[in-house]
mmCIF file of C-alpha atoms in Angstrom:
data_model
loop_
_atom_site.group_PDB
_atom_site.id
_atom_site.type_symbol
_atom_site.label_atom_id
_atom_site.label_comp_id
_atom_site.label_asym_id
_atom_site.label_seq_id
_atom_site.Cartn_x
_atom_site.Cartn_y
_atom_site.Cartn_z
ATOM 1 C CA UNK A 1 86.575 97.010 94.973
ATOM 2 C CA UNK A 2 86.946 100.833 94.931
ATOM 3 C CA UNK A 3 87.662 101.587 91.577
ATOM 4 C CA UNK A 4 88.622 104.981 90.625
ATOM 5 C CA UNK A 5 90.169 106.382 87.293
ATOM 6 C CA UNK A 6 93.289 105.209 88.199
ATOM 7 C CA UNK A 7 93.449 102.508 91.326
ATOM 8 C CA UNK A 8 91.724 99.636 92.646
ATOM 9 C CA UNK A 9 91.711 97.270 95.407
ATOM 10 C CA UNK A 10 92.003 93.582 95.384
ATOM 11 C CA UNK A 11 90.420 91.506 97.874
ATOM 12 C CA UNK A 12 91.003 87.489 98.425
ATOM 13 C CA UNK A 13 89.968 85.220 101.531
ATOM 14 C CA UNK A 14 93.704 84.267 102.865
ATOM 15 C CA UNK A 15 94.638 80.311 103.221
ATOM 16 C CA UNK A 16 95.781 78.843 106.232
ATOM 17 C CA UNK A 17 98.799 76.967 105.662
ATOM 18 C CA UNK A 18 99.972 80.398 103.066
ATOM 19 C CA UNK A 19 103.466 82.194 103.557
ATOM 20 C CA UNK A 20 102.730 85.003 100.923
ATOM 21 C CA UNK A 21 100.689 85.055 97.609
ATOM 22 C CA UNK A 22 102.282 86.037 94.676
ATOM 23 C CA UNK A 23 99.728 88.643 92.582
ATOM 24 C CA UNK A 24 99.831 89.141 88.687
ATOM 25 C CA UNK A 25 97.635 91.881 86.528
ATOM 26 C CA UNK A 26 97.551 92.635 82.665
ATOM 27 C CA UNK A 27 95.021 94.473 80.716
ATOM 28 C CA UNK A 28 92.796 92.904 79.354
ATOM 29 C CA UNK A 29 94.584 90.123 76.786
ATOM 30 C CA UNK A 30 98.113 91.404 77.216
ATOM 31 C CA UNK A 31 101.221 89.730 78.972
ATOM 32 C CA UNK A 32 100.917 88.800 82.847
ATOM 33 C CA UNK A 33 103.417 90.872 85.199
ATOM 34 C CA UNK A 34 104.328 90.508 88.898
ATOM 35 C CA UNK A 35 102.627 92.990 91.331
ATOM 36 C CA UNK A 36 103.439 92.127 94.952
ATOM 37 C CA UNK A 37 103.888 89.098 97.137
ATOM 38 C CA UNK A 38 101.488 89.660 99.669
ATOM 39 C CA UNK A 39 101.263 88.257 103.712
ATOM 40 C CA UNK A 40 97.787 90.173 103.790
ATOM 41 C CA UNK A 41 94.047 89.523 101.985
ATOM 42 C CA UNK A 42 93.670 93.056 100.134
ATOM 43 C CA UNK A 43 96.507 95.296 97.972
ATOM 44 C CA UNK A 44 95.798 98.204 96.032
ATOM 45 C CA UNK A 45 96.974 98.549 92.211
ATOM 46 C CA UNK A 46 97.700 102.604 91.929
ATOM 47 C CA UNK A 47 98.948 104.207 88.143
ATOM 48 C CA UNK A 48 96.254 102.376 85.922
ATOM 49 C CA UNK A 49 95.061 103.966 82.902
ATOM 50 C CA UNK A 50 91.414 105.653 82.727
ATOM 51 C CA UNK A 51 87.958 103.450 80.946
ATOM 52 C CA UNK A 52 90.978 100.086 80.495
ATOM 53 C CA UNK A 53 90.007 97.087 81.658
ATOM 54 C CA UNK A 54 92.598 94.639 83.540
ATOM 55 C CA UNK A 55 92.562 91.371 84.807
ATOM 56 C CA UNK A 56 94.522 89.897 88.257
ATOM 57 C CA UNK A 57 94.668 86.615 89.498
ATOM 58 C CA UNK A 58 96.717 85.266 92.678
ATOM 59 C CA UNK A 59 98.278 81.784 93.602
ATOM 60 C CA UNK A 60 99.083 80.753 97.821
ATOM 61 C CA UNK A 61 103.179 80.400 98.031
ATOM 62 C CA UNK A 62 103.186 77.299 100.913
ATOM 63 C CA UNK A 63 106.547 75.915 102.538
ATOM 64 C CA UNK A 64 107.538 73.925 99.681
ATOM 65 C CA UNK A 65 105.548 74.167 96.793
ATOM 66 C CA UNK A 66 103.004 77.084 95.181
ATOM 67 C CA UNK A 67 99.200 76.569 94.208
ATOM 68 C CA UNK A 68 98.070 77.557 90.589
ATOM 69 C CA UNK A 69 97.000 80.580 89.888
ATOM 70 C CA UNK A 70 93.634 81.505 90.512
ATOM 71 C CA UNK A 71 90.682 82.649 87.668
ATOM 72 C CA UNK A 72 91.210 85.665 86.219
ATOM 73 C CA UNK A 73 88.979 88.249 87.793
ATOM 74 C CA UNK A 74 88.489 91.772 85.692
ATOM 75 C CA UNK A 75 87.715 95.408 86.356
ATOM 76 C CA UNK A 76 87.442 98.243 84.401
ATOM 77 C CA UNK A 77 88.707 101.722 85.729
ATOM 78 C CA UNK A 78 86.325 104.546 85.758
ATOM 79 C CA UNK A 79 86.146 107.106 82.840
ATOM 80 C CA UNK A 80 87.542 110.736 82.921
ATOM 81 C CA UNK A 81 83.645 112.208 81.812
ATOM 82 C CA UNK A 82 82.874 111.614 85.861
ATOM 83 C CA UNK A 83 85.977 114.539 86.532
ATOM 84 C CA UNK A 84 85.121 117.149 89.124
ATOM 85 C CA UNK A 85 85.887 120.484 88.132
ATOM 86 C CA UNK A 86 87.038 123.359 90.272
ATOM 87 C CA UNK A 87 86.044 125.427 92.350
ATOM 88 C CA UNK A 88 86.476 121.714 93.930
ATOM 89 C CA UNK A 89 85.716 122.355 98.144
ATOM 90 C CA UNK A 90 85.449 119.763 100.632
ATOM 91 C CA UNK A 91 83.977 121.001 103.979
ATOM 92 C CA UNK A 92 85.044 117.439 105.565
ATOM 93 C CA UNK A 93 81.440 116.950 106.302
ATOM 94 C CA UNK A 94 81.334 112.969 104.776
ATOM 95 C CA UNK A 95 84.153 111.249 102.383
ATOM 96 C CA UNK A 96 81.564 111.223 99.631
ATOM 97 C CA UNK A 97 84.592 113.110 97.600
ATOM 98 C CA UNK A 98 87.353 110.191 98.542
ATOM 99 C CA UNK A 99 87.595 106.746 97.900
ATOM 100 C CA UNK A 100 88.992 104.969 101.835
ATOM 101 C CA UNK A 101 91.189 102.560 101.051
ATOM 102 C CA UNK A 102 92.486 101.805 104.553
ATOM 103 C CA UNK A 103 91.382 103.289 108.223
ATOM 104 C CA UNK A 104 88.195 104.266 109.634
ATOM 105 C CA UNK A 105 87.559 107.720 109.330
ATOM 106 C CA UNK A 106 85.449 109.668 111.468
ATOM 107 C CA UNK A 107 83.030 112.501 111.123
ATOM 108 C CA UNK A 108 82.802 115.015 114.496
ATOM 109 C CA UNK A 109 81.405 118.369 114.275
ATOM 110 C CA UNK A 110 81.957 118.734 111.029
ATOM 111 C CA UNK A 111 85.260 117.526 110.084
ATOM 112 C CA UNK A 112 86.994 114.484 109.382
ATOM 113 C CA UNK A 113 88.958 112.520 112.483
ATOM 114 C CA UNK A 114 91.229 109.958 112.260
ATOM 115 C CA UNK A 115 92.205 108.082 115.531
ATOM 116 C CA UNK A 116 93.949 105.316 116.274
ATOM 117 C CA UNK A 117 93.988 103.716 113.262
ATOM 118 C CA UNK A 118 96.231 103.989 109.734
ATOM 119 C CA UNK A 119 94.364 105.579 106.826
ATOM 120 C CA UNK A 120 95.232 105.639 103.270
ATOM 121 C CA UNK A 121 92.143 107.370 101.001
ATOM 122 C CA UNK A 122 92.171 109.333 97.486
ATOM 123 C CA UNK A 123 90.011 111.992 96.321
ATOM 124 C CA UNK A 124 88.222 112.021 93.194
ATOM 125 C CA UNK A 125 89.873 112.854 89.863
ATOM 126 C CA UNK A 126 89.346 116.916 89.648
ATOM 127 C CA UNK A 127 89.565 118.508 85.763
ATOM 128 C CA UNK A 128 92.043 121.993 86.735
ATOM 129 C CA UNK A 129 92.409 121.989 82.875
ATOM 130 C CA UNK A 130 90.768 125.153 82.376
ATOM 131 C CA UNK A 131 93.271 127.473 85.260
ATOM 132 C CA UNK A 132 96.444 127.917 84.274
ATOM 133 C CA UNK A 133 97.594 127.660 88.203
ATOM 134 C CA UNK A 134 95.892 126.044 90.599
ATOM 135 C CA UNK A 135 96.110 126.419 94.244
ATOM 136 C CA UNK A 136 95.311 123.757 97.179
ATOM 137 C CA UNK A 137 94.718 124.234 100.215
ATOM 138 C CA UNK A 138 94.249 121.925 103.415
ATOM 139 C CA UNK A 139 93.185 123.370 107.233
ATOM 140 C CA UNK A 140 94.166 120.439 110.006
ATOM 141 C CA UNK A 141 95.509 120.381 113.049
ATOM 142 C CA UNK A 142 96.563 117.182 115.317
ATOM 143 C CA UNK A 143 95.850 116.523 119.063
ATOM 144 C CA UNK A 144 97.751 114.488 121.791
ATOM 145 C CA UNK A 145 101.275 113.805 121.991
ATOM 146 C CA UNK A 146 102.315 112.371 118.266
ATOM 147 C CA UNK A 147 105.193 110.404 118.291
ATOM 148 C CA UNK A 148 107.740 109.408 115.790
ATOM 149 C CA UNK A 149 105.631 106.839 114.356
ATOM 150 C CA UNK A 150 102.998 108.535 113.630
ATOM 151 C CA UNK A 151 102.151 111.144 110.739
ATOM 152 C CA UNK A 152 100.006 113.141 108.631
ATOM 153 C CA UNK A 153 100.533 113.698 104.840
ATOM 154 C CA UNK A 154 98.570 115.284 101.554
ATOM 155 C CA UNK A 155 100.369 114.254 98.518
ATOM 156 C CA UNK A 156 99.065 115.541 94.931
ATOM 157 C CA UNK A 157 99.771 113.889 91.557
ATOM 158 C CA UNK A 158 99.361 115.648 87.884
ATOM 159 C CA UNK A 159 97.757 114.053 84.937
ATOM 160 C CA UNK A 160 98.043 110.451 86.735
ATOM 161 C CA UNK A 161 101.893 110.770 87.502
ATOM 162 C CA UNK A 162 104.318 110.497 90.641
ATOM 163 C CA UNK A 163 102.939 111.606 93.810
ATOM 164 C CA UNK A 164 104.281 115.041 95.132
ATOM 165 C CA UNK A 165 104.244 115.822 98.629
ATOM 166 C CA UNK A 166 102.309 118.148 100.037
ATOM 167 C CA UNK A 167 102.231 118.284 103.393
ATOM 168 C CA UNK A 168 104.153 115.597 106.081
ATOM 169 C CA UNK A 169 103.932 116.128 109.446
ATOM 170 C CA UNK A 170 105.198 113.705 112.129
ATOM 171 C CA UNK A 171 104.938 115.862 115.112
ATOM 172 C CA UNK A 172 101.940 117.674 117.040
ATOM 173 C CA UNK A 173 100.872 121.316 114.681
ATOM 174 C CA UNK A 174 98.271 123.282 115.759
ATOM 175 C CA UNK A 175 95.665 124.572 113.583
ATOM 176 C CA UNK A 176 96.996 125.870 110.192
ATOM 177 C CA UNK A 177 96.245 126.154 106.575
ATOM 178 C CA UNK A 178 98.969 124.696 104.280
ATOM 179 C CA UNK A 179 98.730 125.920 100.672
ATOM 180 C CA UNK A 180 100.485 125.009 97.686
ATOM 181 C CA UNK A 181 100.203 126.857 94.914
ATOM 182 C CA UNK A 182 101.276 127.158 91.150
ATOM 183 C CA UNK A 183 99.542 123.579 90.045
ATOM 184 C CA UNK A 184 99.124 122.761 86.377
ATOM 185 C CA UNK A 185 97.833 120.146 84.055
ATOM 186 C CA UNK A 186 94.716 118.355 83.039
ATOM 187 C CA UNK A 187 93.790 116.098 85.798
ATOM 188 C CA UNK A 188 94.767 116.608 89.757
ATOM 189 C CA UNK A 189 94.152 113.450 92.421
ATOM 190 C CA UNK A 190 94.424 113.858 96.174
ATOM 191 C CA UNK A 191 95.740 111.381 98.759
ATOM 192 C CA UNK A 192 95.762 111.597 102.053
ATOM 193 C CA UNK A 193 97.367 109.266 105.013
ATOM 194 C CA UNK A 194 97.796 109.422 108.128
ATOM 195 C CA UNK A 195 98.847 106.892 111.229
ATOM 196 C CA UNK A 196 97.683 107.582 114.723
ATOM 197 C CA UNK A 197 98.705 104.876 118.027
ATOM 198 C CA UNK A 198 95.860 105.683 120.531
ATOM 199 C CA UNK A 199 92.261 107.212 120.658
ATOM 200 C CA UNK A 200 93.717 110.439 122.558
ATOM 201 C CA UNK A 201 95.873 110.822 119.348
ATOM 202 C CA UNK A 202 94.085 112.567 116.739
ATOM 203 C CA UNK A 203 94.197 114.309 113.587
ATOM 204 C CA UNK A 204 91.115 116.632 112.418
ATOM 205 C CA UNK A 205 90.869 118.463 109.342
ATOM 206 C CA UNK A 206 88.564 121.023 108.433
ATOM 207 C CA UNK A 207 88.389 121.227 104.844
ATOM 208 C CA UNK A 208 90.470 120.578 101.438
ATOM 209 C CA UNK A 209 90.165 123.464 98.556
ATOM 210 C CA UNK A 210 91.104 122.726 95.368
ATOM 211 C CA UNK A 211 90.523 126.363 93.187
ATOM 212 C CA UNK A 212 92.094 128.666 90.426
ATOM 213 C CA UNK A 213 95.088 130.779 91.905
ATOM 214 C CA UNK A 214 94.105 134.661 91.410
ATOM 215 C CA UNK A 215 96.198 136.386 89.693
ATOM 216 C CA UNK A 216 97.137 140.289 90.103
ATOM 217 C CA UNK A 217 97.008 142.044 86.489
ATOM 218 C CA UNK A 218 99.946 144.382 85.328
ATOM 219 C CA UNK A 219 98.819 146.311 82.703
ATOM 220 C CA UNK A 220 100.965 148.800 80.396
ATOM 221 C CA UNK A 221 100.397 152.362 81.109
ATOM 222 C CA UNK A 222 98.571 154.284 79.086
ATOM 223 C CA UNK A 223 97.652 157.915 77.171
ATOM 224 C CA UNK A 224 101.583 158.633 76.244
ATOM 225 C CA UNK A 225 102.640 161.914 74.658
ATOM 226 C CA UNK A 226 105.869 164.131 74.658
ATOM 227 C CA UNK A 227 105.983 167.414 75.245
ATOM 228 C CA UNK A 228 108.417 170.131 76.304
ATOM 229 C CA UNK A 229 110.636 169.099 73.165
ATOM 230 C CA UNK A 230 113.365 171.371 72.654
ATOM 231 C CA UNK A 231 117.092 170.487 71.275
ATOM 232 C CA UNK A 232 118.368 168.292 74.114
ATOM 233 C CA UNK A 233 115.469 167.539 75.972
ATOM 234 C CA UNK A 234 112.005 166.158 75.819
ATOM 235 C CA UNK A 235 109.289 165.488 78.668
ATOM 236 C CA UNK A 236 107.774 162.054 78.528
ATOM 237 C CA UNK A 237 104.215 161.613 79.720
ATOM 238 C CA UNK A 238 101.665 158.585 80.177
ATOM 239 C CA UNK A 239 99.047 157.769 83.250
ATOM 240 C CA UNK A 240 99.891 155.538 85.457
ATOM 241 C CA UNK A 241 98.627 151.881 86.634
ATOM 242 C CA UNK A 242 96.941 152.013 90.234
ATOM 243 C CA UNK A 243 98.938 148.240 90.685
ATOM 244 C CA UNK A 244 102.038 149.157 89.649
ATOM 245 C CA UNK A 245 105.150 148.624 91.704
ATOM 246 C CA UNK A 246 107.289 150.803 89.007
#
């Protein structure tokens, strides 16, 4: 279930008598490989490839001995043609934009909040191919009295590579915009998580901004001409830029 370009989430009914399960995937007619040995009933494959179809199937470690594996159950990521493009703007009004892998999260007055409860949800693929630099911007603040265990983080990742963080807060902030700016590349994802303890612990955010970075023009100066030319001097003249620093 929730397949995007590049993740999706696997889902079995758990066994009673299980320890773990031990989880393989391939595409589609290649060689198995290990993913996880898992106590829980869902786990979430992240770094797949765009329109490829894979295959998992799982198998119930017990005390002494392991079941076969199951069937092979397939999937086929989504295709890069469904890209958003930017100007991409998220006014935290619904999570039509994200996929929720984990966590409830709440809609009030207009922005998302996340209360006791762990959330772990990715935004759509978004095309910044056509900007050179790309800025994003979150606004969020938390409420109550975070403690260590708790925390609040935007990561970014380029063209389907590592995660970057973004922002990582594990103490109370109050409302702020964070910004990062001077993003390139093709394709830009969004993931967000976050881990509140109790209902008077919250995070809200207002909205996420995804956009071209404006850049200031220098531009030469112009009209130039000499005058004043005599044996050891010369005046040098041009008009200047309204911008210019110098």
């Amino acid at each position: 279930s929730s397949i995007t370009q590049t993740s999706a989430q696997m889902n079995w009914k758990a066994v009673r008598s299980t320890n773990e399960n031990d989880i393989q995937r391939r595409q589609n007619g290649g060689s198995w490989s290990n993913v996880s040995n898992q106590k829980g009933t869902s786990y979430i494959l992240n770094n797949l490839t765009t329109n490829t179809t894979y295959q998992w199937r799982i198998r119930s470690s017990c005390s002494n001995t392991n079941s076969s594996y199951s069937s092979n159950v397939s999937f086929t990521t989504t295709s890069t043609s469904n890209n958003a493009s930017i100007p991409w703007i998220d006014n935290a009004n619904n999570t039509s934009k994200w996929t929720v892998f984990n966590g409830t999260v709440d809609i009030s007055l207009g922005r998302f909040e996340i209360s006791n409860s762990t959330v772990v949800m990715e935004s759509e693929i978004i095309d910044i191919s056509s900007a050179s630099n790309v800025q994003i911007q979150i606004r969020a603040e938390s409420d109550g009295n975070m403690e260590s265990s708790e925390y609040f983080r935007l990561e970014y990742k380029v063209n389907n590579g590592s995660w970057q963080n973004f922002v990582d807060k594990t103490d109370e902030f109050p409302l702020q915009t964070f910004t990062e700016t001077g993003v390139s590349g093709n394709s830009l994802q969004l993931r967000m998580e976050s881990q509140t303890n109790r209902n008077n612990e919250e995070y809200f955010v207002d909205w996420v901004r995804v956009e071209a970075q404006s850049t200031s023009s220098c531009n030469s100066p112009s009209n130039l001409s000499t005058s004043n030319i005599n044996q050891t001097s010369a005046r040098l003249n041009w008009n200047t830029v309204s911008n210019a620093d110098s």
